[in-house]
Short mmCIF file of C-alpha atoms in Angstrom, two decimals:
data_model
loop_
_atom_site.label_atom_id
_atom_site.label_comp_id
_atom_site.label_asym_id
_atom_site.label_seq_id
_atom_site.Cartn_x
_atom_site.Cartn_y
_atom_site.Cartn_z
CA MET A 26 77.28 30.31 128.05
CA LYS A 27 78.75 27.63 125.81
CA ILE A 28 75.36 25.93 125.58
CA LEU A 29 73.73 29.25 124.59
CA PHE A 30 76.43 29.91 121.99
CA ARG A 31 75.96 26.46 120.46
CA PHE A 32 72.20 26.92 120.42
CA LEU A 33 72.53 30.23 118.59
CA ALA A 34 75.00 28.73 116.10
CA VAL A 35 72.72 25.79 115.36
CA THR A 36 69.77 28.17 114.97
CA VAL A 37 71.68 30.35 112.50
CA LEU A 38 72.76 27.30 110.50
CA PHE A 39 69.20 25.96 110.45
CA ILE A 40 67.79 29.30 109.28
CA GLY A 41 70.46 29.53 106.58
CA PHE A 42 69.82 25.96 105.43
CA SER A 43 66.06 26.55 105.38
CA HIS A 44 66.56 29.70 103.34
CA SER A 45 68.79 27.83 100.89
CA LEU A 46 66.16 25.13 100.50
CA ALA A 47 63.49 27.77 99.88
CA VAL A 48 65.66 29.49 97.26
CA PHE A 49 66.41 26.15 95.60
CA ALA A 50 62.71 25.24 95.54
CA ALA A 51 61.86 28.65 94.08
CA ASP A 52 64.55 28.32 91.39
CA LYS A 53 63.38 24.81 90.55
CA ALA A 54 59.78 26.00 90.24
CA LEU A 55 60.88 28.88 88.00
CA VAL A 56 62.85 26.53 85.74
CA GLU A 57 59.92 24.13 85.55
CA ARG A 58 57.60 26.99 84.62
CA GLY A 59 60.08 28.01 81.92
CA ARG A 60 60.17 24.45 80.58
CA TYR A 61 56.38 24.52 80.15
CA ILE A 62 56.52 27.94 78.46
CA ALA A 63 59.10 26.58 76.00
CA ILE A 64 56.65 23.75 75.21
CA ALA A 65 53.69 26.11 74.81
CA ALA A 66 55.79 28.42 72.62
CA ASP A 67 56.97 25.40 70.58
CA CYS A 68 60.60 26.52 70.73
CA GLY A 69 61.78 23.05 69.75
CA ALA A 70 59.96 23.17 66.41
CA CYS A 71 62.62 25.38 64.86
CA HIS A 72 65.53 25.27 67.28
CA ARG A 73 65.73 21.51 67.13
CA GLN A 74 68.89 19.79 66.08
CA ALA A 75 69.47 18.80 62.49
CA LEU A 76 72.71 16.85 62.28
CA ASN A 77 73.81 17.48 65.84
CA ASN A 78 73.36 14.02 67.34
CA GLY A 79 69.92 14.70 68.73
CA VAL A 80 70.97 17.43 71.19
CA LEU A 81 67.94 19.42 72.33
CA PHE A 82 67.85 23.06 71.14
CA ALA A 83 71.27 22.70 69.47
CA GLY A 84 70.03 24.36 66.28
CA GLY A 85 70.99 23.70 62.69
CA TYR A 86 67.49 23.00 61.40
CA ALA A 87 66.89 24.68 58.03
CA ILE A 88 63.70 26.70 57.67
CA GLU A 89 62.96 26.95 53.96
CA SER A 90 61.62 30.45 53.33
CA PRO A 91 60.81 32.10 49.98
CA MET A 92 63.90 34.27 50.46
CA GLY A 93 66.22 31.35 51.12
CA ARG A 94 67.29 29.05 53.94
CA ILE A 95 67.14 30.37 57.50
CA ILE A 96 69.19 28.23 59.86
CA ALA A 97 67.80 28.00 63.39
CA SER A 98 70.36 29.02 65.98
CA ASN A 99 71.73 27.16 68.98
CA ILE A 100 69.76 28.33 72.03
CA THR A 101 71.43 26.14 74.62
CA PRO A 102 73.57 27.89 77.29
CA SER A 103 76.75 27.18 75.34
CA LYS A 104 78.99 30.21 75.79
CA GLN A 105 80.76 29.62 72.48
CA TYR A 106 77.92 28.65 70.14
CA GLY A 107 74.70 29.33 72.02
CA ILE A 108 73.18 31.96 74.29
CA GLY A 109 75.28 31.25 77.38
CA ASN A 110 76.61 34.84 77.44
CA TYR A 111 73.18 36.46 77.13
CA SER A 112 71.97 38.54 80.05
CA GLU A 113 68.29 38.33 80.91
CA GLN A 114 67.76 41.74 79.29
CA GLN A 115 69.48 40.64 76.08
CA PHE A 116 67.42 37.45 76.04
CA ALA A 117 64.21 39.44 76.47
CA LYS A 118 65.20 41.77 73.63
CA ALA A 119 65.81 38.82 71.32
CA VAL A 120 62.50 37.19 72.21
CA ARG A 121 60.36 40.32 72.14
CA GLU A 122 62.09 42.57 69.62
CA GLY A 123 64.08 40.26 67.36
CA ILE A 124 67.46 41.80 68.29
CA SER A 125 70.30 39.45 69.18
CA ALA A 126 72.91 40.20 71.86
CA ASP A 127 75.36 41.47 69.22
CA GLY A 128 72.76 43.91 67.89
CA LYS A 129 71.87 41.99 64.73
CA ASN A 130 68.27 41.86 63.54
CA LEU A 131 66.61 38.46 63.57
CA TYR A 132 64.28 37.46 60.77
CA PRO A 133 60.58 37.06 61.65
CA ALA A 134 60.83 33.32 61.02
CA MET A 135 61.53 33.70 64.74
CA PRO A 136 58.01 34.86 65.71
CA TYR A 137 59.01 37.79 67.88
CA THR A 138 56.05 39.68 66.44
CA SER A 139 53.88 37.31 68.51
CA TYR A 140 56.26 36.92 71.46
CA ARG A 141 56.24 40.74 71.69
CA ASP A 142 53.43 40.44 74.24
CA MET A 143 55.03 37.71 76.35
CA THR A 144 54.79 38.73 80.00
CA THR A 145 57.92 39.67 81.91
CA ALA A 146 57.31 36.80 84.33
CA ASP A 147 57.20 34.32 81.44
CA VAL A 148 60.35 35.76 79.85
CA GLN A 149 62.15 35.45 83.19
CA ALA A 150 61.01 31.84 83.58
CA LEU A 151 62.00 31.02 80.01
CA TYR A 152 65.44 32.52 80.57
CA ALA A 153 65.86 30.51 83.78
CA TYR A 154 64.94 27.32 81.94
CA PHE A 155 67.36 27.82 79.06
CA MET A 156 70.19 28.79 81.40
CA GLN A 157 69.62 26.22 84.14
CA GLY A 158 67.42 23.48 82.72
CA VAL A 159 69.03 22.90 79.32
CA GLU A 160 72.37 21.22 78.77
CA PRO A 161 74.87 23.38 76.83
CA ALA A 162 75.63 22.05 73.36
CA ASP A 163 79.12 23.13 72.33
CA ILE A 164 78.49 22.23 68.71
CA PRO A 165 79.49 24.56 65.85
CA PRO A 166 76.73 25.41 63.37
CA SER A 167 76.50 23.01 60.44
CA ALA A 168 75.28 25.79 58.12
CA ARG A 169 74.48 29.48 58.16
CA THR A 170 71.48 31.48 57.04
CA ASP A 171 71.73 32.17 53.32
CA LEU A 172 69.18 34.57 51.85
CA SER A 173 69.11 36.16 48.43
CA PHE A 174 69.85 39.87 47.91
CA PRO A 175 68.58 42.21 49.28
CA PHE A 176 67.10 40.09 52.08
CA ASN A 177 70.58 39.08 53.24
CA ILE A 178 71.03 42.66 54.46
CA ARG A 179 69.71 42.34 57.99
CA GLN A 180 69.52 46.12 58.46
CA ILE A 181 66.42 46.25 56.26
CA MET A 182 64.57 44.55 59.13
CA TRP A 183 64.81 47.86 61.00
CA GLY A 184 62.39 49.42 58.53
CA TRP A 185 60.18 46.30 58.50
CA ASN A 186 59.97 46.34 62.29
CA LEU A 187 59.14 50.03 62.23
CA LEU A 188 56.16 49.26 60.00
CA TYR A 189 54.92 45.98 61.41
CA LEU A 190 56.18 45.42 64.97
CA SER A 191 53.57 46.61 67.42
CA GLY A 192 54.25 49.02 70.27
CA ALA A 193 55.75 48.22 73.64
CA SER A 194 54.68 44.93 75.13
CA ALA A 195 52.12 45.18 77.90
CA ASP A 196 52.30 42.90 80.92
CA LYS A 197 48.97 41.52 81.97
CA ALA A 198 47.80 40.06 85.23
CA GLU A 199 48.18 36.31 85.47
CA ALA A 200 45.24 34.86 83.55
CA VAL A 201 43.02 32.33 85.29
CA PRO A 202 43.77 28.77 84.03
CA GLY A 203 41.22 27.73 81.43
CA SER A 204 39.90 31.27 81.02
CA LEU A 205 39.23 33.09 77.77
CA GLU A 206 42.03 35.55 78.59
CA ARG A 207 44.44 32.64 79.03
CA GLY A 208 43.29 31.23 75.68
CA LYS A 209 43.95 34.53 73.95
CA TYR A 210 47.45 34.70 75.43
CA LEU A 211 48.22 31.14 74.35
CA VAL A 212 46.83 31.49 70.81
CA GLU A 213 48.10 34.97 69.98
CA VAL A 214 51.38 35.02 71.91
CA LEU A 215 52.94 31.75 73.05
CA ALA A 216 51.60 29.33 70.43
CA HIS A 217 51.84 32.07 67.74
CA CYS A 218 49.07 30.40 65.71
CA SER A 219 48.78 33.41 63.39
CA ALA A 220 52.33 32.89 62.15
CA CYS A 221 51.08 29.97 60.06
CA HIS A 222 47.33 30.44 59.76
CA THR A 223 47.15 34.15 58.83
CA PRO A 224 47.65 35.43 55.26
CA ARG A 225 50.54 37.80 54.65
CA ASN A 226 50.68 41.02 52.68
CA ILE A 227 53.12 41.92 49.91
CA MET A 228 55.78 42.71 52.53
CA MET A 229 55.35 39.29 54.19
CA ALA A 230 53.68 40.76 57.29
CA GLU A 231 50.54 39.20 58.76
CA GLN A 232 47.23 40.71 57.66
CA SER A 233 45.55 41.18 61.03
CA SER A 234 42.15 41.78 59.41
CA LEU A 235 42.28 38.18 58.14
CA ASN A 236 43.56 36.66 61.36
CA LEU A 237 43.62 32.83 61.34
CA SER A 238 41.75 32.60 58.01
CA GLY A 239 44.32 30.32 56.34
CA SER A 240 47.57 30.83 54.46
CA PRO A 241 50.11 29.02 52.27
CA LEU A 242 52.95 27.57 54.32
CA GLY A 243 55.77 26.33 52.16
CA GLY A 244 54.23 23.67 49.96
CA TRP A 245 51.45 23.13 52.51
CA TYR A 246 48.35 25.18 53.26
CA ALA A 247 47.54 26.10 56.87
CA PRO A 248 43.73 26.06 56.81
CA ASN A 249 41.15 28.53 58.02
CA ILE A 250 40.70 27.99 61.78
CA THR A 251 38.10 30.68 62.41
CA PRO A 252 34.57 29.55 63.40
CA ASP A 253 33.21 30.08 59.88
CA LYS A 254 31.71 27.10 58.06
CA SER A 255 34.72 27.23 55.72
CA GLY A 256 36.93 26.87 58.78
CA ILE A 257 36.13 25.00 61.99
CA GLY A 258 32.57 26.21 62.40
CA ASP A 259 31.27 22.65 62.73
CA TRP A 260 33.88 21.68 65.33
CA SER A 261 32.85 21.48 68.96
CA GLN A 262 35.01 22.52 71.91
CA ARG A 263 35.72 18.84 72.54
CA ASP A 264 36.65 18.33 68.88
CA LEU A 265 39.29 21.04 69.07
CA VAL A 266 40.78 19.71 72.30
CA THR A 267 40.89 16.18 70.89
CA TYR A 268 42.60 17.35 67.72
CA LEU A 269 45.19 19.41 69.58
CA LYS A 270 45.94 16.54 71.95
CA THR A 271 46.07 13.74 69.38
CA GLY A 272 46.33 15.33 65.92
CA HIS A 273 43.43 13.16 64.75
CA LEU A 274 39.73 13.95 64.59
CA VAL A 275 37.69 11.19 63.03
CA GLY A 276 35.96 12.27 59.84
CA LYS A 277 37.36 15.78 59.99
CA ALA A 278 41.13 16.20 60.08
CA GLN A 279 44.54 14.64 60.63
CA ALA A 280 47.59 16.70 61.52
CA ALA A 281 50.49 16.55 59.07
CA GLY A 282 53.54 18.64 58.26
CA ALA A 283 54.23 21.49 60.66
CA MET A 284 50.95 20.89 62.49
CA ALA A 285 51.91 17.30 63.24
CA GLU A 286 55.14 18.62 64.76
CA ALA A 287 53.21 21.19 66.80
CA VAL A 288 50.88 18.48 68.12
CA GLN A 289 53.75 16.14 68.95
CA ASN A 290 56.11 18.65 70.56
CA SER A 291 53.73 21.24 71.97
CA PHE A 292 49.96 20.80 72.16
CA SER A 293 49.94 17.15 73.24
CA LEU A 294 52.18 18.05 76.20
CA MET A 295 50.04 20.93 77.44
CA THR A 296 47.48 20.77 80.24
CA ASP A 297 43.80 20.15 79.58
CA ASP A 298 43.03 23.56 81.06
CA ASP A 299 45.26 25.25 78.49
CA LEU A 300 43.90 23.19 75.59
CA ASN A 301 40.35 24.11 76.61
CA ALA A 302 41.37 27.76 76.90
CA ILE A 303 42.82 27.64 73.38
CA ALA A 304 39.66 26.00 72.03
CA SER A 305 37.44 28.57 73.78
CA TRP A 306 39.36 31.49 72.29
CA VAL A 307 39.51 30.10 68.77
CA LYS A 308 35.79 29.31 68.83
CA GLN A 309 34.94 32.99 69.45
CA VAL A 310 37.38 34.85 67.15
CA PRO A 311 35.69 36.67 64.24
CA ALA A 312 34.51 34.16 61.63
CA ILE A 313 36.10 34.86 58.26
CA PRO A 314 34.64 33.13 55.20
CA THR A 315 37.08 31.74 52.68
CA ALA A 316 36.64 29.86 49.44
CA VAL A 317 35.85 26.17 49.75
CA ALA A 318 35.24 23.42 47.27
CA ASP A 319 31.58 23.24 46.33
CA ILE A 320 31.20 19.65 47.44
CA GLY A 321 30.26 17.64 50.46
CA LEU A 322 32.11 14.86 52.16
CA GLN A 323 30.77 12.00 50.14
CA SER A 324 30.92 8.41 49.10
CA PRO A 325 33.34 7.49 46.32
CA ARG A 326 32.25 7.90 42.73
CA VAL A 327 30.69 4.84 41.22
CA GLY A 328 31.71 3.36 37.94
CA VAL A 329 35.35 2.64 38.80
CA ASP A 330 36.28 -0.94 37.96
CA ILE A 331 38.64 -1.77 40.80
CA ASN A 332 39.27 -5.30 39.57
CA SER A 333 40.73 -3.91 36.36
CA VAL A 334 43.45 -2.02 38.20
CA LEU A 335 44.36 -4.40 41.00
CA THR A 336 48.02 -5.34 40.74
CA GLY A 337 48.77 -6.03 44.38
CA GLN A 338 48.75 -4.07 47.63
CA GLY A 339 51.36 -2.15 49.55
CA THR A 340 54.08 -2.29 46.90
CA LEU A 341 54.69 -0.41 43.71
CA THR A 342 54.72 -3.37 41.37
CA ASP A 343 54.70 -1.15 38.30
CA ARG A 344 57.02 1.79 38.91
CA SER A 345 56.66 3.11 35.38
CA THR A 346 52.90 3.66 35.32
CA THR A 347 51.29 7.06 35.59
CA ASP A 348 47.81 5.59 35.89
CA GLY A 349 46.41 7.13 39.09
CA ALA A 350 44.06 4.24 39.76
CA LYS A 351 46.83 1.65 39.53
CA LEU A 352 49.14 3.74 41.68
CA TYR A 353 46.44 4.10 44.32
CA GLU A 354 45.72 0.38 44.40
CA ASN A 355 49.40 -0.51 44.57
CA ALA A 356 50.51 2.01 47.17
CA CYS A 357 47.47 3.26 49.09
CA ALA A 358 44.58 0.79 49.12
CA SER A 359 46.14 -1.63 51.60
CA CYS A 360 45.75 1.03 54.33
CA HIS A 361 42.99 3.34 53.13
CA GLY A 362 40.83 0.69 51.44
CA HIS A 363 39.78 0.17 47.85
CA ASP A 364 36.85 2.51 48.38
CA GLY A 365 38.76 4.98 50.52
CA GLN A 366 36.86 3.84 53.61
CA GLY A 367 39.89 3.55 55.90
CA THR A 368 39.85 1.03 58.74
CA ASP A 369 37.07 0.34 61.21
CA ASP A 370 39.14 1.62 64.13
CA ASN A 371 39.98 4.83 62.19
CA PHE A 372 43.71 4.19 62.62
CA TYR A 373 44.01 4.58 58.86
CA PRO A 374 41.68 7.48 58.05
CA ALA A 375 38.97 7.42 55.43
CA LEU A 376 39.64 9.43 52.29
CA THR A 377 35.94 9.99 51.67
CA ARG A 378 35.73 12.15 54.79
CA ASN A 379 39.09 13.83 54.68
CA ARG A 380 39.76 17.56 54.47
CA ALA A 381 43.13 17.13 52.81
CA VAL A 382 41.33 15.33 49.98
CA SER A 383 38.30 17.62 49.76
CA ALA A 384 40.08 20.96 50.30
CA LEU A 385 39.79 23.68 47.67
CA GLY A 386 43.41 23.12 46.65
CA PRO A 387 45.48 19.95 46.39
CA GLN A 388 48.54 21.23 48.31
CA ASN A 389 48.14 19.23 51.50
CA LEU A 390 47.27 15.98 49.73
CA VAL A 391 50.30 16.32 47.47
CA MET A 392 52.60 17.15 50.38
CA VAL A 393 51.33 14.23 52.47
CA ILE A 394 52.19 11.90 49.57
CA VAL A 395 55.59 13.57 49.20
CA GLU A 396 56.58 13.80 52.87
CA GLY A 397 54.36 11.27 54.62
CA ILE A 398 53.24 11.73 58.22
CA GLN A 399 55.21 11.16 61.41
CA ARG A 400 53.32 12.03 64.59
CA LYS A 401 53.78 10.72 68.10
CA THR A 402 51.69 11.48 71.15
CA SER A 403 51.27 9.78 74.51
CA ASN A 404 48.60 7.45 73.17
CA SER A 405 49.48 6.98 69.51
CA ASP A 406 52.33 6.64 67.06
CA ILE A 407 51.19 7.52 63.55
CA SER A 408 53.40 6.87 60.56
CA MET A 409 52.64 7.15 56.87
CA PRO A 410 55.59 6.56 54.54
CA ALA A 411 56.86 9.33 52.29
CA PHE A 412 56.67 8.48 48.60
CA SER A 413 59.04 11.18 47.39
CA ASP A 414 61.70 8.61 46.53
CA GLN A 415 59.32 5.99 45.14
CA LEU A 416 57.11 8.13 42.91
CA ASN A 417 58.19 10.79 40.45
CA ASN A 418 56.36 14.10 40.12
CA ALA A 419 54.11 12.88 37.31
CA GLN A 420 53.05 9.84 39.34
CA ILE A 421 52.35 11.95 42.42
CA ALA A 422 50.24 14.28 40.29
CA SER A 423 48.32 11.34 38.81
CA VAL A 424 47.52 9.65 42.11
CA SER A 425 46.52 13.01 43.64
CA ASN A 426 44.15 13.70 40.76
CA TYR A 427 42.69 10.21 41.07
CA VAL A 428 42.12 10.46 44.83
CA ARG A 429 40.54 13.92 44.58
CA SER A 430 38.32 12.86 41.70
CA ARG A 431 37.18 9.51 43.08
CA PHE A 432 36.79 10.33 46.76
CA ALA A 433 35.81 14.00 46.71
CA GLY A 434 34.38 14.57 43.23
CA ILE A 435 36.97 17.24 42.42
CA ASP A 436 38.47 17.11 38.95
CA ASP A 437 41.89 18.64 39.49
CA LYS A 438 44.51 18.91 36.82
CA VAL A 439 47.60 18.79 38.98
CA THR A 440 50.70 18.54 36.81
CA ALA A 441 54.20 17.27 37.44
CA GLN A 442 55.38 20.90 37.44
CA ASP A 443 52.77 21.76 40.10
CA VAL A 444 54.15 18.99 42.29
CA GLN A 445 57.70 20.25 41.83
CA THR A 446 56.60 23.78 42.73
CA LEU A 447 55.05 22.53 45.96
CA ARG A 448 58.14 20.49 46.76
CA ASP A 449 60.20 23.64 46.26
CA GLY A 450 58.11 25.54 48.79
CA GLY A 451 55.07 26.62 46.80
CA GLU A 452 54.38 29.66 44.67
CA PRO A 453 56.77 32.48 45.57
CA PRO A 454 55.11 35.48 47.26
CA PHE A 455 54.58 38.80 45.51
CA ILE A 456 57.75 40.38 46.84
CA MET A 457 59.86 37.52 45.47
CA ARG A 458 58.18 37.47 42.07
CA TYR A 459 58.66 41.19 41.54
CA ILE A 460 61.71 42.03 43.65
CA ASN A 461 63.77 42.99 40.59
CA TRP A 462 61.05 45.32 39.35
CA LEU A 463 60.58 46.78 42.83
CA MET A 464 64.31 47.41 43.17
CA THR A 465 64.43 49.00 39.71
CA ILE A 466 61.48 51.27 40.49
CA GLY A 467 62.98 52.15 43.87
CA THR A 468 66.29 53.03 42.23
CA LEU A 469 64.55 55.23 39.64
CA VAL A 470 62.56 57.01 42.35
CA MET A 471 65.74 57.61 44.32
CA VAL A 472 67.52 58.97 41.23
CA CYS A 473 64.59 61.27 40.49
CA LEU A 474 64.53 62.56 44.07
CA LEU A 475 68.27 63.17 44.09
CA GLY A 476 68.03 64.84 40.66
CA GLY A 477 65.18 67.05 41.85
CA PHE A 478 67.09 67.99 44.98
CA TRP A 479 70.19 68.83 42.91
CA TYR A 480 68.10 70.98 40.53
CA TRP A 481 66.43 72.75 43.46
CA ARG A 482 69.80 73.52 45.07
CA LYS A 483 71.17 74.78 41.75
CA ALA A 484 68.15 77.02 41.17
CA ARG A 485 68.38 78.37 44.69
CA ARG A 486 72.06 79.26 44.31
CA SER A 487 71.35 80.92 40.95
CA GLY A 488 68.64 83.02 42.56
CA ARG A 489 70.97 84.17 45.33
CA GLN A 490 73.61 85.23 42.81
CA GLN A 491 71.05 87.33 40.90
CA ILE A 492 70.00 89.11 44.12
CA ARG A 493 73.59 90.00 44.83
#
């Protein structure tokens, strides 16, 4: 009897231990799936630390919007400063509907309009990752969101959501890896590509009819990525995968600004199946033509006497000059070549076959000079210095005009004021330019409606008195 009892006890313990191992393995798999979803959704792009000692997802990064600075929140499981007290339902509501646990509306800088269609399984995995796979960062916010009136009134987002947030999210069956359906889910939901590459209307909502056709993005310009010739029509499937994985496509494009961050922190860490799915979907979306410069990628203009402007390479020997040719030779030629040919190994790209140089507008070239490029992937570490502290606005304008003229045949007239505008975030959108007029008109309409209602009530009462 004792032997039987011991056997049963050992059996029960073994079954319990096996069950615990199975639960642990399942939880670990769920957390790992959530970690990958956070990469695909590029959560770290905005919720990265700013001055918080490099703590992952600790928040504090300032997103410069036309309405003011939006400070990314702490999304670690800190119970005091992060989302440690969020239930799974509250987390899902924040991700899909833009409503925080305390009922406040989030601004659509958090792309909940795209995450709206995130599957329940993915939301559950993402929640598990943030609660179990991320270290809590008990760090108070270094700054708070500060928007101009009336955008600082979060309640107005209720009306905006009513107009522009789509209906209830629809869960879909798990898409086959590498499939077109998987590509659509990655592009339109997790990677939220439209948030940058789709033009916005006067209310700052995405224009779905112009999906992925290019849009201003701060001082930068997120280009057309539809399969039109003005977009990526001449890119192959392999080209797209290479660019997403490395941020560099010889003779076609180099990732900078927000795209460099997306490549470094998201796309370069995704599976080849997912990158191919993304490329397949983007290659078949409706092609939307947009304006392009009426030029080809070409050899540099002849007739420039390089010897007359050489004053050394790699250093700004004459910091007072506003001669674009001299500035180029002093600061740029040592890497990109006197004739803009780049290097033989393409580590330093050619400027004669460069979309930032030959684009319709100068925004991306100016911003690359201002901010430089920092991009790391598993097989490369690309760094171009920022010249914002070495060159003033007039010098940046001059060297931009020179590069566009000499290496793309475009005679721009970028001014110092244009450079400053781009550094400040670009031309303000319609709603910001005319907000005072819109508020005045809205107030007058409201006064007229109230006056009409008062007059109607008065007339109605007068009529009743006459009947009596």
